[in-house]
JSON list of C-alpha atoms in Angstrom, two decimals:
[
{"chain": "A", "resi": 22, "resn": "MET", "atom": "CA", "xyz": [134.51, 227.07, 37.94]},
{"chain": "A", "resi": 23, "resn": "ASN", "atom": "CA", "xyz": [133.62, 225.27, 34.82]},
{"chain": "A", "resi": 24, "resn": "PHE", "atom": "CA", "xyz": [130.56, 223.07, 34.87]},
{"chain": "A", "resi": 25, "resn": "GLY", "atom": "CA", "xyz": [132.41, 220.19, 33.14]},
{"chain": "A", "resi": 26, "resn": "ARG", "atom": "CA", "xyz": [135.13, 220.20, 35.76]},
{"chain": "A", "resi": 27, "resn": "LEU", "atom": "CA", "xyz": [132.60, 220.22, 38.55]},
{"chain": "A", "resi": 28, "resn": "LEU", "atom": "CA", "xyz": [130.75, 217.30, 37.02]},
{"chain": "A", "resi": 29, "resn": "LEU", "atom": "CA", "xyz": [134.00, 215.36, 36.58]},
{"chain": "A", "resi": 30, "resn": "LYS", "atom": "CA", "xyz": [134.94, 216.00, 40.21]},
{"chain": "A", "resi": 31, "resn": "ILE", "atom": "CA", "xyz": [131.51, 214.76, 41.38]},
{"chain": "A", "resi": 32, "resn": "LEU", "atom": "CA", "xyz": [131.83, 211.64, 39.23]},
{"chain": "A", "resi": 33, "resn": "ASN", "atom": "CA", "xyz": [135.26, 210.84, 40.73]},
{"chain": "A", "resi": 34, "resn": "ILE", "atom": "CA", "xyz": [133.94, 211.29, 44.27]},
{"chain": "A", "resi": 35, "resn": "ALA", "atom": "CA", "xyz": [130.94, 209.06, 43.47]},
{"chain": "A", "resi": 36, "resn": "LYS", "atom": "CA", "xyz": [133.23, 206.43, 41.94]},
{"chain": "A", "resi": 37, "resn": "ASP", "atom": "CA", "xyz": [135.50, 206.45, 45.00]},
{"chain": "A", "resi": 38, "resn": "SER", "atom": "CA", "xyz": [132.46, 206.13, 47.26]},
{"chain": "A", "resi": 39, "resn": "ILE", "atom": "CA", "xyz": [131.12, 203.16, 45.26]},
{"chain": "A", "resi": 40, "resn": "ASP", "atom": "CA", "xyz": [134.53, 201.46, 45.35]},
{"chain": "A", "resi": 41, "resn": "ASP", "atom": "CA", "xyz": [134.80, 201.96, 49.13]},
{"chain": "A", "resi": 42, "resn": "SER", "atom": "CA", "xyz": [131.31, 200.56, 49.77]},
{"chain": "A", "resi": 43, "resn": "ALA", "atom": "CA", "xyz": [132.02, 197.57, 47.48]},
{"chain": "A", "resi": 44, "resn": "ARG", "atom": "CA", "xyz": [135.23, 196.85, 49.39]},
{"chain": "A", "resi": 45, "resn": "GLU", "atom": "CA", "xyz": [133.37, 197.00, 52.71]},
{"chain": "A", "resi": 46, "resn": "ALA", "atom": "CA", "xyz": [130.56, 194.77, 51.45]},
{"chain": "A", "resi": 47, "resn": "ALA", "atom": "CA", "xyz": [132.90, 192.12, 50.02]},
{"chain": "A", "resi": 48, "resn": "PRO", "atom": "CA", "xyz": [133.63, 189.23, 52.39]},
{"chain": "A", "resi": 49, "resn": "THR", "atom": "CA", "xyz": [137.01, 189.57, 53.92]},
{"chain": "A", "resi": 50, "resn": "ARG", "atom": "CA", "xyz": [139.43, 186.84, 53.07]},
{"chain": "A", "resi": 51, "resn": "GLN", "atom": "CA", "xyz": [141.51, 185.48, 55.84]},
{"chain": "A", "resi": 52, "resn": "ALA", "atom": "CA", "xyz": [145.06, 184.63, 55.15]},
{"chain": "A", "resi": 53, "resn": "ARG", "atom": "CA", "xyz": [145.63, 180.89, 54.83]},
{"chain": "A", "resi": 54, "resn": "PRO", "atom": "CA", "xyz": [147.43, 179.43, 57.77]},
{"chain": "A", "resi": 55, "resn": "ALA", "atom": "CA", "xyz": [150.94, 178.39, 56.94]},
{"chain": "A", "resi": 56, "resn": "GLN", "atom": "CA", "xyz": [150.94, 174.80, 55.91]},
{"chain": "A", "resi": 57, "resn": "HIS", "atom": "CA", "xyz": [153.47, 172.72, 57.75]},
{"chain": "A", "resi": 58, "resn": "ALA", "atom": "CA", "xyz": [154.66, 169.53, 56.20]},
{"chain": "A", "resi": 59, "resn": "ALA", "atom": "CA", "xyz": [153.38, 166.67, 58.26]},
{"chain": "A", "resi": 60, "resn": "ALA", "atom": "CA", "xyz": [156.20, 165.05, 60.14]},
{"chain": "A", "resi": 61, "resn": "PRO", "atom": "CA", "xyz": [156.87, 161.70, 58.49]},
{"chain": "A", "resi": 62, "resn": "THR", "atom": "CA", "xyz": [155.92, 158.85, 60.72]},
{"chain": "A", "resi": 63, "resn": "VAL", "atom": "CA", "xyz": [159.04, 156.92, 61.45]},
{"chain": "A", "resi": 64, "resn": "GLU", "atom": "CA", "xyz": [158.26, 153.28, 61.81]},
{"chain": "A", "resi": 65, "resn": "ARG", "atom": "CA", "xyz": [160.03, 151.73, 64.75]},
{"chain": "A", "resi": 66, "resn": "GLU", "atom": "CA", "xyz": [162.33, 148.91, 63.79]},
{"chain": "A", "resi": 67, "resn": "LYS", "atom": "CA", "xyz": [161.25, 145.50, 64.97]},
{"chain": "A", "resi": 68, "resn": "THR", "atom": "CA", "xyz": [163.35, 143.62, 67.46]},
{"chain": "A", "resi": 69, "resn": "ALA", "atom": "CA", "xyz": [164.76, 140.18, 66.65]},
{"chain": "A", "resi": 70, "resn": "GLU", "atom": "CA", "xyz": [162.03, 138.61, 68.79]},
{"chain": "A", "resi": 71, "resn": "GLU", "atom": "CA", "xyz": [159.30, 140.52, 66.93]},
{"chain": "A", "resi": 72, "resn": "TRP", "atom": "CA", "xyz": [160.70, 139.38, 63.57]},
{"chain": "A", "resi": 73, "resn": "GLU", "atom": "CA", "xyz": [160.79, 135.78, 64.77]},
{"chain": "A", "resi": 74, "resn": "ALA", "atom": "CA", "xyz": [157.19, 136.02, 66.01]},
{"chain": "A", "resi": 75, "resn": "TYR", "atom": "CA", "xyz": [156.13, 137.55, 62.66]},
{"chain": "A", "resi": 76, "resn": "PHE", "atom": "CA", "xyz": [157.77, 134.76, 60.63]},
{"chain": "A", "resi": 77, "resn": "ARG", "atom": "CA", "xyz": [156.58, 132.06, 63.04]},
{"chain": "A", "resi": 78, "resn": "GLU", "atom": "CA", "xyz": [152.99, 133.21, 62.55]},
{"chain": "A", "resi": 79, "resn": "ILE", "atom": "CA", "xyz": [153.36, 133.21, 58.75]},
{"chain": "A", "resi": 80, "resn": "LEU", "atom": "CA", "xyz": [154.98, 129.77, 58.69]},
{"chain": "A", "resi": 81, "resn": "MET", "atom": "CA", "xyz": [152.41, 128.21, 61.00]},
{"chain": "A", "resi": 82, "resn": "LYS", "atom": "CA", "xyz": [149.41, 129.74, 59.23]},
{"chain": "A", "resi": 83, "resn": "ASP", "atom": "CA", "xyz": [150.45, 129.52, 55.57]},
{"chain": "A", "resi": 84, "resn": "PHE", "atom": "CA", "xyz": [152.50, 126.30, 55.65]},
{"chain": "A", "resi": 85, "resn": "PRO", "atom": "CA", "xyz": [150.42, 124.04, 57.91]},
{"chain": "A", "resi": 86, "resn": "SER", "atom": "CA", "xyz": [151.67, 120.82, 56.26]},
{"chain": "A", "resi": 87, "resn": "PHE", "atom": "CA", "xyz": [155.15, 121.47, 57.66]},
{"chain": "A", "resi": 88, "resn": "THR", "atom": "CA", "xyz": [156.46, 121.05, 61.16]},
{"chain": "A", "resi": 89, "resn": "ILE", "atom": "CA", "xyz": [158.30, 124.19, 62.20]},
{"chain": "A", "resi": 90, "resn": "ARG", "atom": "CA", "xyz": [161.45, 123.94, 64.33]},
{"chain": "A", "resi": 91, "resn": "GLU", "atom": "CA", "xyz": [163.18, 127.02, 65.67]},
{"chain": "A", "resi": 92, "resn": "LYS", "atom": "CA", "xyz": [166.82, 127.87, 66.33]},
{"chain": "A", "resi": 93, "resn": "VAL", "atom": "CA", "xyz": [168.07, 124.57, 65.01]},
{"chain": "A", "resi": 94, "resn": "ALA", "atom": "CA", "xyz": [171.80, 123.98, 65.31]},
{"chain": "A", "resi": 95, "resn": "VAL", "atom": "CA", "xyz": [173.58, 123.19, 62.06]},
{"chain": "A", "resi": 96, "resn": "THR", "atom": "CA", "xyz": [174.79, 119.93, 63.62]},
{"chain": "A", "resi": 97, "resn": "ASP", "atom": "CA", "xyz": [171.16, 118.82, 64.15]},
{"chain": "A", "resi": 98, "resn": "LEU", "atom": "CA", "xyz": [170.90, 118.57, 60.37]},
{"chain": "A", "resi": 99, "resn": "ALA", "atom": "CA", "xyz": [174.49, 117.96, 59.28]},
{"chain": "A", "resi": 100, "resn": "GLY", "atom": "CA", "xyz": [175.68, 116.01, 62.32]},
{"chain": "A", "resi": 101, "resn": "PHE", "atom": "CA", "xyz": [179.13, 116.52, 63.75]},
{"chain": "A", "resi": 102, "resn": "ALA", "atom": "CA", "xyz": [180.68, 116.28, 60.34]},
{"chain": "A", "resi": 103, "resn": "THR", "atom": "CA", "xyz": [184.10, 114.71, 60.21]},
{"chain": "A", "resi": 104, "resn": "ASP", "atom": "CA", "xyz": [184.80, 116.69, 57.08]},
{"chain": "A", "resi": 105, "resn": "GLU", "atom": "CA", "xyz": [185.57, 120.32, 57.48]},
{"chain": "A", "resi": 106, "resn": "PHE", "atom": "CA", "xyz": [184.08, 122.76, 55.04]},
{"chain": "A", "resi": 107, "resn": "GLN", "atom": "CA", "xyz": [186.36, 125.16, 53.20]},
{"chain": "A", "resi": 108, "resn": "LEU", "atom": "CA", "xyz": [184.49, 128.39, 52.61]},
{"chain": "A", "resi": 109, "resn": "TYR", "atom": "CA", "xyz": [187.10, 130.40, 50.79]},
{"chain": "A", "resi": 110, "resn": "LYS", "atom": "CA", "xyz": [189.05, 129.24, 47.77]},
{"chain": "A", "resi": 111, "resn": "THR", "atom": "CA", "xyz": [191.61, 131.93, 48.51]},
{"chain": "A", "resi": 112, "resn": "ARG", "atom": "CA", "xyz": [192.31, 130.46, 51.97]},
{"chain": "A", "resi": 113, "resn": "PRO", "atom": "CA", "xyz": [192.22, 126.68, 51.54]},
{"chain": "A", "resi": 114, "resn": "CYS", "atom": "CA", "xyz": [194.03, 126.11, 54.82]},
{"chain": "A", "resi": 115, "resn": "GLN", "atom": "CA", "xyz": [191.07, 127.56, 56.74]},
{"chain": "A", "resi": 116, "resn": "ALA", "atom": "CA", "xyz": [188.41, 124.95, 57.36]},
{"chain": "A", "resi": 117, "resn": "TYR", "atom": "CA", "xyz": [185.17, 125.34, 59.28]},
{"chain": "A", "resi": 118, "resn": "LYS", "atom": "CA", "xyz": [183.08, 122.80, 61.16]},
{"chain": "A", "resi": 119, "resn": "ALA", "atom": "CA", "xyz": [179.30, 122.55, 61.25]},
{"chain": "A", "resi": 120, "resn": "GLU", "atom": "CA", "xyz": [179.16, 123.28, 64.99]},
{"chain": "A", "resi": 121, "resn": "TRP", "atom": "CA", "xyz": [180.58, 126.75, 64.28]},
{"chain": "A", "resi": 122, "resn": "GLY", "atom": "CA", "xyz": [177.59, 127.69, 62.11]},
{"chain": "A", "resi": 123, "resn": "GLN", "atom": "CA", "xyz": [174.77, 130.08, 62.95]},
{"chain": "A", "resi": 124, "resn": "PRO", "atom": "CA", "xyz": [171.69, 128.14, 64.14]},
{"chain": "A", "resi": 125, "resn": "TYR", "atom": "CA", "xyz": [168.93, 128.08, 61.53]},
{"chain": "A", "resi": 126, "resn": "THR", "atom": "CA", "xyz": [166.15, 130.45, 62.59]},
{"chain": "A", "resi": 127, "resn": "PHE", "atom": "CA", "xyz": [163.46, 128.08, 61.28]},
{"chain": "A", "resi": 128, "resn": "VAL", "atom": "CA", "xyz": [163.53, 124.62, 59.73]},
{"chain": "A", "resi": 129, "resn": "LEU", "atom": "CA", "xyz": [160.49, 123.42, 57.80]},
{"chain": "A", "resi": 130, "resn": "GLN", "atom": "CA", "xyz": [160.12, 119.65, 58.08]},
{"chain": "A", "resi": 131, "resn": "ASN", "atom": "CA", "xyz": [157.76, 117.22, 56.47]},
{"chain": "A", "resi": 132, "resn": "GLY", "atom": "CA", "xyz": [157.69, 113.63, 57.76]},
{"chain": "A", "resi": 133, "resn": "GLY", "atom": "CA", "xyz": [160.72, 114.34, 59.94]},
{"chain": "A", "resi": 134, "resn": "ILE", "atom": "CA", "xyz": [162.82, 115.37, 56.92]},
{"chain": "A", "resi": 135, "resn": "ALA", "atom": "CA", "xyz": [164.08, 118.94, 56.59]},
{"chain": "A", "resi": 136, "resn": "LYS", "atom": "CA", "xyz": [162.65, 120.54, 53.45]},
{"chain": "A", "resi": 137, "resn": "ALA", "atom": "CA", "xyz": [163.92, 124.12, 53.84]},
{"chain": "A", "resi": 138, "resn": "VAL", "atom": "CA", "xyz": [165.63, 126.45, 56.26]},
{"chain": "A", "resi": 139, "resn": "VAL", "atom": "CA", "xyz": [164.63, 130.07, 56.84]},
{"chain": "A", "resi": 140, "resn": "MET", "atom": "CA", "xyz": [167.30, 132.41, 58.14]},
{"chain": "A", "resi": 141, "resn": "LEU", "atom": "CA", "xyz": [166.71, 135.91, 59.46]},
{"chain": "A", "resi": 142, "resn": "GLY", "atom": "CA", "xyz": [169.62, 138.31, 59.52]},
{"chain": "A", "resi": 143, "resn": "ASN", "atom": "CA", "xyz": [170.25, 142.01, 59.83]},
{"chain": "A", "resi": 144, "resn": "GLY", "atom": "CA", "xyz": [172.41, 143.87, 57.39]},
{"chain": "A", "resi": 145, "resn": "HIS", "atom": "CA", "xyz": [174.32, 141.62, 55.07]},
{"chain": "A", "resi": 146, "resn": "THR", "atom": "CA", "xyz": [175.09, 138.98, 57.67]},
{"chain": "A", "resi": 147, "resn": "HIS", "atom": "CA", "xyz": [174.21, 136.24, 55.19]},
{"chain": "A", "resi": 148, "resn": "ASP", "atom": "CA", "xyz": [176.97, 137.40, 52.89]},
{"chain": "A", "resi": 149, "resn": "SER", "atom": "CA", "xyz": [179.76, 138.30, 55.28]},
{"chain": "A", "resi": 150, "resn": "ASN", "atom": "CA", "xyz": [179.35, 136.65, 58.68]},
{"chain": "A", "resi": 151, "resn": "VAL", "atom": "CA", "xyz": [181.26, 133.36, 58.83]},
{"chain": "A", "resi": 152, "resn": "LYS", "atom": "CA", "xyz": [178.60, 131.71, 61.03]},
{"chain": "A", "resi": 153, "resn": "TYR", "atom": "CA", "xyz": [175.93, 132.38, 58.39]},
{"chain": "A", "resi": 154, "resn": "LEU", "atom": "CA", "xyz": [178.23, 131.24, 55.59]},
{"chain": "A", "resi": 155, "resn": "ILE", "atom": "CA", "xyz": [178.86, 127.94, 57.39]},
{"chain": "A", "resi": 156, "resn": "ALA", "atom": "CA", "xyz": [175.11, 127.43, 57.90]},
{"chain": "A", "resi": 157, "resn": "ARG", "atom": "CA", "xyz": [174.44, 128.23, 54.24]},
{"chain": "A", "resi": 158, "resn": "MET", "atom": "CA", "xyz": [177.16, 125.90, 52.95]},
{"chain": "A", "resi": 159, "resn": "TYR", "atom": "CA", "xyz": [175.95, 122.97, 55.06]},
{"chain": "A", "resi": 160, "resn": "ALA", "atom": "CA", "xyz": [172.36, 123.53, 53.90]},
{"chain": "A", "resi": 161, "resn": "LYS", "atom": "CA", "xyz": [173.63, 123.49, 50.33]},
{"chain": "A", "resi": 162, "resn": "LYS", "atom": "CA", "xyz": [175.66, 120.35, 50.99]},
{"chain": "A", "resi": 163, "resn": "LEU", "atom": "CA", "xyz": [172.54, 118.64, 52.40]},
{"chain": "A", "resi": 164, "resn": "GLY", "atom": "CA", "xyz": [170.43, 119.77, 49.42]},
{"chain": "A", "resi": 165, "resn": "ILE", "atom": "CA", "xyz": [168.11, 121.87, 51.59]},
{"chain": "A", "resi": 166, "resn": "PRO", "atom": "CA", "xyz": [166.95, 125.26, 50.29]},
{"chain": "A", "resi": 167, "resn": "TYR", "atom": "CA", "xyz": [168.43, 128.12, 52.35]},
{"chain": "A", "resi": 168, "resn": "ILE", "atom": "CA", "xyz": [165.97, 131.02, 52.34]},
{"chain": "A", "resi": 169, "resn": "ASN", "atom": "CA", "xyz": [167.36, 134.20, 53.83]},
{"chain": "A", "resi": 170, "resn": "PHE", "atom": "CA", "xyz": [165.48, 137.35, 54.77]},
{"chain": "A", "resi": 171, "resn": "TYR", "atom": "CA", "xyz": [167.04, 140.66, 55.75]},
{"chain": "A", "resi": 172, "resn": "THR", "atom": "CA", "xyz": [165.27, 142.16, 58.75]},
{"chain": "A", "resi": 173, "resn": "GLN", "atom": "CA", "xyz": [166.04, 145.73, 57.73]},
{"chain": "A", "resi": 174, "resn": "MET", "atom": "CA", "xyz": [163.73, 145.20, 54.73]},
{"chain": "A", "resi": 175, "resn": "PRO", "atom": "CA", "xyz": [159.90, 145.40, 54.93]},
{"chain": "A", "resi": 176, "resn": "ASN", "atom": "CA", "xyz": [159.30, 141.66, 54.34]},
{"chain": "A", "resi": 177, "resn": "GLU", "atom": "CA", "xyz": [155.63, 142.08, 53.55]},
{"chain": "A", "resi": 178, "resn": "ARG", "atom": "CA", "xyz": [153.55, 138.99, 54.13]},
{"chain": "A", "resi": 179, "resn": "GLY", "atom": "CA", "xyz": [152.84, 138.29, 50.44]},
{"chain": "A", "resi": 180, "resn": "TYR", "atom": "CA", "xyz": [156.52, 138.58, 49.57]},
{"chain": "A", "resi": 181, "resn": "VAL", "atom": "CA", "xyz": [157.57, 136.19, 52.37]},
{"chain": "A", "resi": 182, "resn": "ILE", "atom": "CA", "xyz": [154.95, 133.59, 51.43]},
{"chain": "A", "resi": 183, "resn": "GLY", "atom": "CA", "xyz": [155.73, 133.80, 47.70]},
{"chain": "A", "resi": 184, "resn": "ARG", "atom": "CA", "xyz": [159.46, 133.49, 48.25]},
{"chain": "A", "resi": 185, "resn": "ILE", "atom": "CA", "xyz": [159.18, 130.47, 50.52]},
{"chain": "A", "resi": 186, "resn": "ARG", "atom": "CA", "xyz": [156.76, 128.75, 48.11]},
{"chain": "A", "resi": 187, "resn": "LYS", "atom": "CA", "xyz": [159.19, 129.41, 45.26]},
{"chain": "A", "resi": 188, "resn": "PHE", "atom": "CA", "xyz": [161.98, 127.61, 47.13]},
{"chain": "A", "resi": 189, "resn": "LEU", "atom": "CA", "xyz": [159.73, 124.73, 48.17]},
{"chain": "A", "resi": 190, "resn": "GLY", "atom": "CA", "xyz": [158.77, 124.15, 44.55]}
]
């Protein structure tokens, strides 16, 4: 056997031995646990009563100069109007009376005079439900700001306060 080959064989064995001992001495890495996407927290929708309580608290705290009335019939503001309101230009024969309107969720009064109405509705009730349309039209006829809020939206406190202040001038 050739001395060079023997030396090369010894070097390869020594190298393998060094590599093995280095592998054993190195800290073992554990596999990362599989990361699961955190389940999104689904916020429970508020009930109509919870929305009313939320708005009542905002109105009482942030608009203390106003008297707050709740679930006010349209006729309490408009009276039993002898005129009948026509809502649709395309159907002039259909007329609607104030007593058929959706009660105002909140009425803000100052000195016994209505200054604004706040209506809560789900979906697009303000745009399509005849009761809401009647309530809106009578508020407009009386010159009272009609402020509607959709309860499927977040309605954050700052937004609600800012919007009501905007309508109150």
